[in-house]
Amino acid sequence: MKTVIIKYNAGNVQSVMYAMDRIGASYLWTDDEQEIRTADKVIFPGVGEASTAMSYLREKGLDKVIPSLTQPVLGTCVGMQLMCRHSEENNTTCMGIFDLDVKRFDSTNFKVPHVGWNNIYNLKTDLTQGLRENSYMYFVHSYFAELSPYTVAECNYVQPFSAMLQKDNFYAAQFHTEISGKEGQLILENFLKL
Amino acid sequence: MLTKRIIPCLDIKDGRTVKGTNFVNLRDAGDPVELGAIYAEQGADELVFLDITATVDNRKTLIDLVRNVARHVNIPFTVGGGISSIDDVSALLNAGADKVSINSSAVRRPELINELALQFGSQCIIVAIDTRFVEGEHIVHTHGGRKPTELRTIAWAKEVEDRGAGEILLTSMDTDGTKAGFANELTATISANSSIPIIASGGAGTMDHFTEVFTTGKADAGLAASIFHFKEIDIIELKQYLQQQGISVRL
């Protein structure tokens, strides 16, 4: 099986690679369109800022490649936000795979960013098979995807928001599966088993 | 619900943990990777590795260590000690650290915080503040709390947040090592003043001290070293206890 981790200016993806190593999965880290198109699984990680990431994807033509993929794709953190329609982070037009908007948490009564371990619930995707309701995942983010028909796991901070999304072959998680302990690892394993 | 975090801190010298430990199941008590993995297994929410030698010679050893930790540990970890440039941070993050912690270098040149936040994102920049109460005021100290600065702690905490710090690691030199409890009043003042998480450190001796720092002290995370290393407090028992006290923890 060929798994590709998409290479772009997404900050540090080393943790994702080590997580793949821990579960004994091989991967290719690349931004080459052919390699991405011929992969069995595609991981689209992300740490960083939305508009910078989107400009890089546009420059490489990846903003067209990613939405046209037909194999299972997993976007995490900013990767997930870039798969939505629009992000309030520097008013960024994103790839629009998920027809919903990414907004900033209201910081009136809460600390923003949302940092730390929070429970996810209403789990209804193949990726959460074997995971108990209210499992804890590690989050670090200031922007969130609203609840929508694509929401397959929820989390609550300031308000309920989408912890995971799914539409056809596209899967996404707001939290960092790669550093969310055994539970995060299970989600990665489930994805690779699809 | 977002949980309060429990963070063991490991002091590192020449790539080895410095303080002894009471873990009988450790093959090598000085191996930070093995100790870190055990803490992760026991329910630690994050780990902090503090390089207390932090000389140029030791840098390569530290990078190797970070790479090893990242390979074996599946929870977030922070590396601190002797970090003073974008290159230092870049090397640590590329080796697999999730966050870095800066201290003296931020006091010397506060713009460093802005530069690091811009380059790597606030989420991975922790500013550590060592504070001591001197003549009626909380004053920022450097060099392990030995050297006073001109900075007032509460104002400095606000400044580091404005400059882009993602979290503050607040260590009270007045309570550190006393096992008499965290500096709850100061921690609460700073936490109430800030919109970024505050990690409280210094003074943990009992499980109730953690309850207090999360309630009275309004801390988002509690950090301790020796009480975990010497197994005076077991992390799982601590978290179960906190849950009984109505504090939200990851169990």
Short mmCIF file of C-alpha atoms in Angstrom, two decimals:
data_model
loop_
_atom_site.label_atom_id
_atom_site.label_comp_id
_atom_site.label_asym_id
_atom_site.label_seq_id
_atom_site.Cartn_x
_atom_site.Cartn_y
_atom_site.Cartn_z
CA MET A 1 0.00 0.00 0.00
CA LYS A 2 1.25 3.44 -0.90
CA THR A 3 0.54 6.28 1.50
CA VAL A 4 1.49 9.82 0.64
CA ILE A 5 1.89 12.65 3.14
CA ILE A 6 1.40 15.87 1.19
CA LYS A 7 4.43 18.13 1.39
CA TYR A 8 3.74 21.83 1.72
CA ASN A 9 4.72 24.68 4.01
CA ALA A 10 2.63 23.25 6.81
CA GLY A 11 5.07 23.74 9.62
CA ASN A 12 6.27 20.65 11.35
CA VAL A 13 5.02 17.35 9.95
CA GLN A 14 7.76 15.33 11.62
CA SER A 15 5.35 14.22 14.36
CA VAL A 16 3.02 12.77 11.72
CA MET A 17 5.89 10.81 10.18
CA TYR A 18 6.97 9.44 13.55
CA ALA A 19 3.37 8.43 14.28
CA MET A 20 3.36 6.50 10.99
CA ASP A 21 6.66 4.87 12.00
CA ARG A 22 5.19 3.84 15.37
CA ILE A 23 2.36 1.96 13.70
CA GLY A 24 4.78 0.44 11.21
CA ALA A 25 3.30 2.17 8.16
CA SER A 26 5.51 3.32 5.29
CA TYR A 27 4.87 6.63 3.54
CA LEU A 28 6.17 9.02 0.95
CA TRP A 29 6.45 12.74 1.73
CA THR A 30 5.89 14.57 -1.54
CA ASP A 31 4.15 17.39 -3.43
CA ASP A 32 4.38 15.58 -6.77
CA GLU A 33 0.97 15.34 -8.43
CA GLN A 34 1.54 11.91 -10.01
CA GLU A 35 2.76 10.42 -6.73
CA ILE A 36 -0.27 11.86 -4.94
CA ARG A 37 -2.73 10.66 -7.59
CA THR A 38 -1.36 7.12 -7.58
CA ALA A 39 -1.33 6.77 -3.78
CA ASP A 40 -3.75 4.44 -2.01
CA LYS A 41 -4.10 6.84 0.92
CA VAL A 42 -3.32 10.52 1.20
CA ILE A 43 -2.60 12.38 4.44
CA PHE A 44 -2.89 16.16 4.38
CA PRO A 45 -1.40 17.44 7.64
CA GLY A 46 -1.23 21.01 8.81
CA VAL A 47 0.14 23.32 11.41
CA GLY A 48 0.30 26.98 10.65
CA GLU A 49 -1.65 29.80 9.12
CA ALA A 50 -4.41 29.32 6.53
CA SER A 51 -3.65 32.02 3.91
CA THR A 52 0.07 31.20 3.68
CA ALA A 53 -0.74 27.51 3.33
CA MET A 54 -3.39 28.16 0.64
CA SER A 55 -1.03 30.35 -1.43
CA TYR A 56 1.54 27.57 -1.40
CA LEU A 57 -1.06 24.99 -2.46
CA ARG A 58 -2.19 27.28 -5.30
CA GLU A 59 1.37 27.84 -6.44
CA LYS A 60 1.85 24.07 -6.71
CA GLY A 61 -1.59 23.47 -8.22
CA LEU A 62 -2.42 21.27 -5.23
CA ASP A 63 -5.59 23.26 -4.51
CA LYS A 64 -7.04 21.60 -7.66
CA VAL A 65 -5.40 18.19 -7.17
CA ILE A 66 -6.59 17.53 -3.60
CA PRO A 67 -10.36 18.07 -4.21
CA SER A 68 -10.21 15.84 -7.29
CA LEU A 69 -8.70 12.84 -5.48
CA THR A 70 -10.79 9.68 -5.30
CA GLN A 71 -8.80 7.60 -2.79
CA PRO A 72 -9.25 8.13 0.99
CA VAL A 73 -7.82 11.50 2.07
CA LEU A 74 -7.28 12.51 5.70
CA GLY A 75 -6.75 16.19 6.54
CA THR A 76 -5.73 17.19 10.06
CA CYS A 77 -5.83 20.50 11.96
CA VAL A 78 -5.21 23.33 9.48
CA GLY A 79 -5.38 20.65 6.77
CA MET A 80 -9.01 20.11 7.75
CA GLN A 81 -9.73 23.84 7.74
CA LEU A 82 -8.23 24.21 4.26
CA MET A 83 -10.66 21.52 3.05
CA CYS A 84 -13.57 23.80 4.02
CA ARG A 85 -14.99 26.66 1.91
CA HIS A 86 -13.60 29.69 3.67
CA SER A 87 -11.59 30.57 6.77
CA GLU A 88 -11.85 33.73 8.83
CA GLU A 89 -8.10 33.41 9.38
CA ASN A 90 -6.90 36.25 7.14
CA ASN A 91 -10.13 35.95 5.13
CA THR A 92 -8.91 32.94 3.17
CA THR A 93 -10.78 31.18 0.39
CA CYS A 94 -10.09 27.48 0.89
CA MET A 95 -10.61 24.35 -1.22
CA GLY A 96 -14.33 23.94 -0.60
CA ILE A 97 -14.43 20.15 -0.29
CA PHE A 98 -16.66 20.63 2.74
CA ASP A 99 -19.27 23.28 2.10
CA LEU A 100 -18.86 25.12 5.39
CA ASP A 101 -17.01 28.01 6.96
CA VAL A 102 -14.18 28.17 9.47
CA LYS A 103 -14.63 30.81 12.15
CA ARG A 104 -12.63 32.21 15.04
CA PHE A 105 -13.58 31.22 18.59
CA ASP A 106 -15.21 34.03 20.55
CA SER A 107 -12.60 34.96 23.17
CA THR A 108 -14.93 37.04 25.35
CA ASN A 109 -15.19 34.42 28.08
CA PHE A 110 -12.68 31.78 27.00
CA LYS A 111 -8.99 31.54 26.38
CA VAL A 112 -8.17 31.30 22.68
CA PRO A 113 -6.45 29.21 21.30
CA HIS A 114 -8.17 26.07 22.51
CA VAL A 115 -5.13 24.13 23.76
CA GLY A 116 -5.09 20.71 25.36
CA TRP A 117 -7.07 17.50 25.66
CA ASN A 118 -10.80 17.60 25.04
CA ASN A 119 -13.40 14.86 24.59
CA ILE A 120 -15.01 14.05 21.25
CA TYR A 121 -18.55 12.63 21.01
CA ASN A 122 -21.35 11.66 18.61
CA LEU A 123 -18.80 9.54 16.82
CA LYS A 124 -20.10 8.23 13.52
CA THR A 125 -17.30 7.48 11.10
CA ASP A 126 -15.23 4.43 10.14
CA LEU A 127 -12.21 6.21 11.57
CA THR A 128 -13.62 6.13 15.10
CA GLN A 129 -14.41 2.40 15.00
CA GLY A 130 -13.32 0.88 18.31
CA LEU A 131 -13.01 4.27 19.99
CA ARG A 132 -15.25 4.94 22.96
CA GLU A 133 -17.49 8.00 23.06
CA ASN A 134 -15.83 10.93 24.85
CA SER A 135 -12.30 9.80 24.08
CA TYR A 136 -9.79 12.59 24.61
CA MET A 137 -7.81 14.13 21.76
CA TYR A 138 -5.16 16.84 21.71
CA PHE A 139 -6.29 20.14 20.18
CA VAL A 140 -4.40 23.37 19.40
CA HIS A 141 -6.41 25.86 17.35
CA SER A 142 -8.06 29.28 17.33
CA TYR A 143 -10.40 28.63 14.40
CA PHE A 144 -13.08 25.96 14.11
CA ALA A 145 -15.42 24.39 11.57
CA GLU A 146 -19.10 24.78 12.47
CA LEU A 147 -21.35 21.79 12.96
CA SER A 148 -22.69 20.61 9.62
CA PRO A 149 -24.17 17.56 7.87
CA TYR A 150 -20.53 16.46 7.33
CA THR A 151 -19.79 16.43 11.06
CA VAL A 152 -18.94 12.88 12.17
CA ALA A 153 -17.48 13.75 15.60
CA GLU A 154 -18.17 16.75 17.80
CA CYS A 155 -16.23 18.62 20.43
CA ASN A 156 -17.24 21.47 22.72
CA TYR A 157 -15.16 24.54 23.47
CA VAL A 158 -16.91 27.92 23.68
CA GLN A 159 -19.57 26.12 21.59
CA PRO A 160 -20.04 22.74 19.93
CA PHE A 161 -17.93 22.45 16.76
CA SER A 162 -16.79 19.81 14.25
CA ALA A 163 -14.00 17.62 15.63
CA MET A 164 -14.17 15.43 12.51
CA LEU A 165 -15.73 15.75 9.09
CA GLN A 166 -16.44 13.27 6.32
CA LYS A 167 -17.76 13.53 2.80
CA ASP A 168 -17.34 10.55 0.48
CA ASN A 169 -13.60 9.72 0.44
CA PHE A 170 -12.62 12.87 2.33
CA TYR A 171 -11.99 12.61 6.07
CA ALA A 172 -10.75 15.34 8.39
CA ALA A 173 -9.86 15.82 12.04
CA GLN A 174 -9.35 19.12 13.85
CA PHE A 175 -7.21 17.52 16.56
CA HIS A 176 -3.71 16.11 16.20
CA THR A 177 -4.09 12.34 15.77
CA GLU A 178 -0.29 11.99 15.80
CA ILE A 179 0.11 13.18 19.40
CA SER A 180 -3.24 12.09 20.84
CA GLY A 181 -1.98 8.95 22.53
CA LYS A 182 -3.33 5.48 21.71
CA GLU A 183 -6.72 6.89 20.72
CA GLY A 184 -5.22 9.18 18.11
CA GLN A 185 -3.13 6.31 16.84
CA LEU A 186 -6.26 4.17 16.42
CA ILE A 187 -7.78 6.81 14.12
CA LEU A 188 -4.66 6.76 11.94
CA GLU A 189 -4.73 2.96 11.89
CA ASN A 190 -8.42 2.93 10.96
CA PHE A 191 -7.70 5.35 8.13
CA LEU A 192 -4.92 3.17 6.76
CA LYS A 193 -7.26 0.17 6.90
CA LEU A 194 -10.00 1.82 4.79
CA MET B 1 -14.78 19.66 28.23
CA LEU B 2 -11.23 20.93 27.98
CA THR B 3 -9.25 19.22 30.73
CA LYS B 4 -6.57 20.48 33.11
CA ARG B 5 -3.17 19.12 32.14
CA ILE B 6 -0.61 17.32 34.31
CA ILE B 7 2.93 17.77 33.01
CA PRO B 8 6.01 15.98 34.38
CA CYS B 9 9.26 17.84 33.75
CA LEU B 10 12.51 15.98 33.09
CA ASP B 11 15.83 17.71 33.64
CA ILE B 12 18.39 16.68 31.05
CA LYS B 13 22.17 16.85 31.22
CA ASP B 14 24.31 15.40 28.44
CA GLY B 15 21.27 13.62 27.06
CA ARG B 16 20.45 11.90 30.36
CA THR B 17 17.86 12.62 33.05
CA VAL B 18 19.63 14.19 35.96
CA LYS B 19 17.63 13.54 39.07
CA GLY B 20 17.37 9.94 40.16
CA THR B 21 14.07 8.20 40.06
CA ASN B 22 12.22 5.60 42.04
CA PHE B 23 10.77 3.73 39.11
CA VAL B 24 11.57 0.12 39.78
CA ASN B 25 10.40 -0.91 36.34
CA LEU B 26 12.94 1.28 34.58
CA ARG B 27 15.78 -0.57 32.96
CA ASP B 28 17.83 2.60 32.80
CA ALA B 29 16.83 5.31 35.26
CA GLY B 30 18.79 7.91 33.34
CA ASP B 31 17.13 7.29 30.00
CA PRO B 32 14.77 10.21 29.25
CA VAL B 33 13.11 8.36 26.39
CA GLU B 34 12.12 5.40 28.53
CA LEU B 35 11.01 7.63 31.39
CA GLY B 36 9.02 9.84 29.02
CA ALA B 37 7.26 6.83 27.51
CA ILE B 38 6.36 5.54 30.98
CA TYR B 39 4.89 8.90 31.95
CA ALA B 40 2.87 8.95 28.73
CA GLU B 41 1.62 5.44 29.52
CA GLN B 42 0.65 6.56 33.04
CA GLY B 43 -1.54 9.35 31.76
CA ALA B 44 0.74 12.39 31.65
CA ASP B 45 -0.86 14.93 29.32
CA GLU B 46 2.38 16.41 28.03
CA LEU B 47 6.07 16.25 28.82
CA VAL B 48 8.68 18.96 29.26
CA PHE B 49 12.37 18.23 28.71
CA LEU B 50 14.61 20.88 30.15
CA ASP B 51 18.24 20.85 29.06
CA ILE B 52 20.03 22.22 32.08
CA THR B 53 23.50 22.18 30.53
CA ALA B 54 22.49 23.80 27.28
CA THR B 55 25.94 24.37 25.86
CA VAL B 56 26.81 24.33 22.18
CA ASP B 57 28.61 21.01 22.59
CA ASN B 58 25.51 19.40 23.98
CA ARG B 59 23.23 20.64 21.25
CA LYS B 60 23.71 17.64 18.98
CA THR B 61 23.10 15.27 21.89
CA LEU B 62 19.89 17.13 22.64
CA ILE B 63 18.68 16.95 19.04
CA ASP B 64 19.33 13.20 19.00
CA LEU B 65 17.39 12.88 22.22
CA VAL B 66 14.45 14.88 20.84
CA ARG B 67 14.36 12.66 17.78
CA ASN B 68 14.27 9.57 19.99
CA VAL B 69 11.56 10.95 22.24
CA ALA B 70 9.43 11.89 19.23
CA ARG B 71 9.77 8.38 17.84
CA HIS B 72 8.61 6.74 21.06
CA VAL B 73 6.20 9.16 22.73
CA ASN B 74 2.67 9.72 21.42
CA ILE B 75 1.75 12.80 23.46
CA PRO B 76 2.93 16.40 22.96
CA PHE B 77 6.30 17.40 24.36
CA THR B 78 8.18 20.63 24.89
CA VAL B 79 11.92 21.20 24.89
CA GLY B 80 13.57 24.06 26.76
CA GLY B 81 17.02 25.23 27.76
CA GLY B 82 19.49 27.46 25.95
CA ILE B 83 17.22 28.31 23.02
CA SER B 84 18.05 31.74 21.63
CA SER B 85 17.49 31.78 17.87
CA ILE B 86 15.19 30.81 15.01
CA ASP B 87 17.77 28.20 14.01
CA ASP B 88 17.70 26.60 17.48
CA VAL B 89 13.92 26.31 17.32
CA SER B 90 13.92 25.09 13.75
CA ALA B 91 16.34 22.26 14.63
CA LEU B 92 14.24 21.14 17.61
CA LEU B 93 10.92 21.24 15.75
CA ASN B 94 12.40 19.41 12.79
CA ALA B 95 13.64 16.72 15.16
CA GLY B 96 10.04 16.24 16.32
CA ALA B 97 9.51 18.52 19.32
CA ASP B 98 5.96 19.86 19.41
CA LYS B 99 6.79 23.05 21.30
CA VAL B 100 9.82 24.91 22.59
CA SER B 101 10.21 26.92 25.74
CA ILE B 102 12.34 30.07 25.89
CA ASN B 103 13.31 32.01 28.99
CA SER B 104 16.49 34.13 29.39
CA SER B 105 16.77 34.77 25.65
CA ALA B 106 13.30 36.35 25.67
CA VAL B 107 14.26 38.58 28.59
CA ARG B 108 17.46 39.63 26.80
CA ARG B 109 15.70 40.30 23.50
CA PRO B 110 11.89 40.30 23.71
CA GLU B 111 11.54 40.65 19.91
CA LEU B 112 12.64 37.03 19.70
CA ILE B 113 9.13 36.04 20.82
CA ASN B 114 7.57 37.95 17.89
CA GLU B 115 10.04 36.45 15.44
CA LEU B 116 9.46 32.89 16.62
CA ALA B 117 5.68 33.26 16.69
CA LEU B 118 5.70 34.62 13.15
CA GLN B 119 8.00 31.92 11.86
CA PHE B 120 6.58 28.86 13.60
CA GLY B 121 3.17 29.93 14.94
CA SER B 122 2.29 30.86 18.50
CA GLN B 123 1.06 27.34 19.24
CA CYS B 124 4.60 26.03 19.63
CA ILE B 125 6.17 28.93 21.53
CA ILE B 126 6.09 28.72 25.32
CA VAL B 127 7.67 31.54 27.29
CA ALA B 128 8.96 30.39 30.67
CA ILE B 129 8.96 33.00 33.42
CA ASP B 130 10.91 32.46 36.64
CA THR B 131 9.61 34.79 39.29
CA ARG B 132 10.56 35.74 42.84
CA PHE B 133 8.90 38.06 45.35
CA VAL B 134 11.37 40.81 46.20
CA GLU B 135 10.62 43.79 48.43
CA GLY B 136 6.90 43.65 47.88
CA GLU B 137 7.00 42.97 44.15
CA HIS B 138 7.02 39.97 41.83
CA ILE B 139 10.22 40.27 39.80
CA VAL B 140 11.30 38.19 36.80
CA HIS B 141 14.56 36.31 37.41
CA THR B 142 16.92 34.48 35.07
CA HIS B 143 19.73 31.97 35.55
CA GLY B 144 17.61 29.49 37.41
CA GLY B 145 16.12 32.22 39.55
CA ARG B 146 19.42 33.58 40.81
CA LYS B 147 19.61 36.77 38.79
CA PRO B 148 16.93 39.45 39.17
CA THR B 149 15.91 41.48 36.12
CA GLU B 150 14.23 44.87 35.78
CA LEU B 151 11.00 43.21 34.70
CA ARG B 152 7.86 42.99 36.82
CA THR B 153 6.29 39.57 36.45
CA ILE B 154 2.66 40.52 35.83
CA ALA B 155 3.55 43.13 33.20
CA TRP B 156 6.05 40.78 31.55
CA ALA B 157 3.44 38.03 31.33
CA LYS B 158 1.14 40.42 29.47
CA GLU B 159 3.97 41.51 27.20
CA VAL B 160 4.98 37.99 26.18
CA GLU B 161 1.35 37.24 25.32
CA ASP B 162 1.08 40.41 23.22
CA ARG B 163 4.29 39.46 21.44
CA GLY B 164 2.84 36.11 20.42
CA ALA B 165 3.66 33.52 23.09
CA GLY B 166 1.28 30.57 22.90
CA GLU B 167 1.52 29.58 26.56
CA ILE B 168 3.27 30.77 29.71
CA LEU B 169 5.20 28.45 32.01
CA LEU B 170 5.23 30.29 35.31
CA THR B 171 7.71 29.05 37.91
CA SER B 172 7.71 30.60 41.34
CA MET B 173 11.21 30.51 42.83
CA ASP B 174 9.60 31.23 46.21
CA THR B 175 7.69 27.97 46.20
CA ASP B 176 9.96 25.83 44.00
CA GLY B 177 11.42 22.93 45.97
CA THR B 178 9.36 23.70 49.09
CA LYS B 179 6.61 21.12 48.43
CA ALA B 180 4.34 23.60 50.22
CA GLY B 181 2.07 24.32 47.27
CA PHE B 182 2.06 26.41 44.10
CA ALA B 183 2.09 30.23 44.07
CA ASN B 184 -1.67 30.30 43.63
CA GLU B 185 -2.32 33.98 44.12
CA LEU B 186 0.19 35.13 41.52
CA THR B 187 -0.82 32.35 39.12
CA ALA B 188 -4.48 33.40 39.42
CA THR B 189 -3.66 37.05 38.79
CA ILE B 190 -1.70 36.24 35.67
CA SER B 191 -4.21 33.69 34.41
CA ALA B 192 -7.12 36.10 34.84
CA ASN B 193 -5.13 38.75 32.95
CA SER B 194 -4.30 36.60 29.99
CA SER B 195 -6.04 34.80 27.16
CA ILE B 196 -3.34 32.15 26.74
CA PRO B 197 -2.92 29.05 28.94
CA ILE B 198 -0.83 29.27 32.09
CA ILE B 199 1.26 26.28 33.19
CA ALA B 200 1.98 26.60 36.90
CA SER B 201 5.23 25.25 38.28
CA GLY B 202 7.05 25.15 41.58
CA GLY B 203 5.93 23.88 44.95
CA ALA B 204 3.86 20.78 44.25
CA GLY B 205 4.04 18.41 47.22
CA THR B 206 0.58 16.89 47.58
CA MET B 207 -2.41 16.08 45.41
CA ASP B 208 -4.33 18.89 47.08
CA HIS B 209 -1.74 21.34 45.82
CA PHE B 210 -2.87 20.48 42.30
CA THR B 211 -6.53 20.91 43.26
CA GLU B 212 -5.66 24.34 44.63
CA VAL B 213 -3.65 25.48 41.63
CA PHE B 214 -6.50 24.53 39.29
CA THR B 215 -9.20 26.17 41.41
CA THR B 216 -7.74 29.07 43.41
CA GLY B 217 -4.77 29.41 41.06
CA LYS B 218 -6.87 29.25 37.85
CA ALA B 219 -4.00 27.42 36.13
CA ASP B 220 -4.58 25.51 32.91
CA ALA B 221 -1.82 23.01 33.59
CA GLY B 222 0.34 21.94 36.53
CA LEU B 223 3.98 20.99 36.13
CA ALA B 224 6.18 19.12 38.59
CA ALA B 225 9.38 17.12 38.58
CA SER B 226 10.61 15.34 41.68
CA ILE B 227 7.27 14.28 43.13
CA PHE B 228 6.65 12.32 39.95
CA HIS B 229 10.21 11.03 39.56
CA PHE B 230 10.32 9.79 43.12
CA LYS B 231 6.81 8.40 42.82
CA GLU B 232 5.59 10.42 45.77
CA ILE B 233 2.58 11.08 43.60
CA ASP B 234 1.35 8.65 40.98
CA ILE B 235 -0.06 10.42 37.93
CA ILE B 236 -3.09 8.17 37.53
CA GLU B 237 -3.97 8.43 41.23
CA LEU B 238 -3.53 12.19 41.03
CA LYS B 239 -5.90 12.44 38.08
CA GLN B 240 -8.47 10.19 39.75
CA TYR B 241 -8.25 12.35 42.85
CA LEU B 242 -8.68 15.54 40.84
CA GLN B 243 -11.72 14.08 39.11
CA GLN B 244 -13.25 13.32 42.53
CA GLN B 245 -12.67 16.97 43.40
CA GLY B 246 -14.74 17.96 40.37
CA ILE B 247 -11.78 18.96 38.21
CA SER B 248 -11.94 17.90 34.60
CA VAL B 249 -9.02 15.64 33.68
CA ARG B 250 -8.24 13.16 30.92
CA LEU B 251 -8.61 9.63 32.29
#
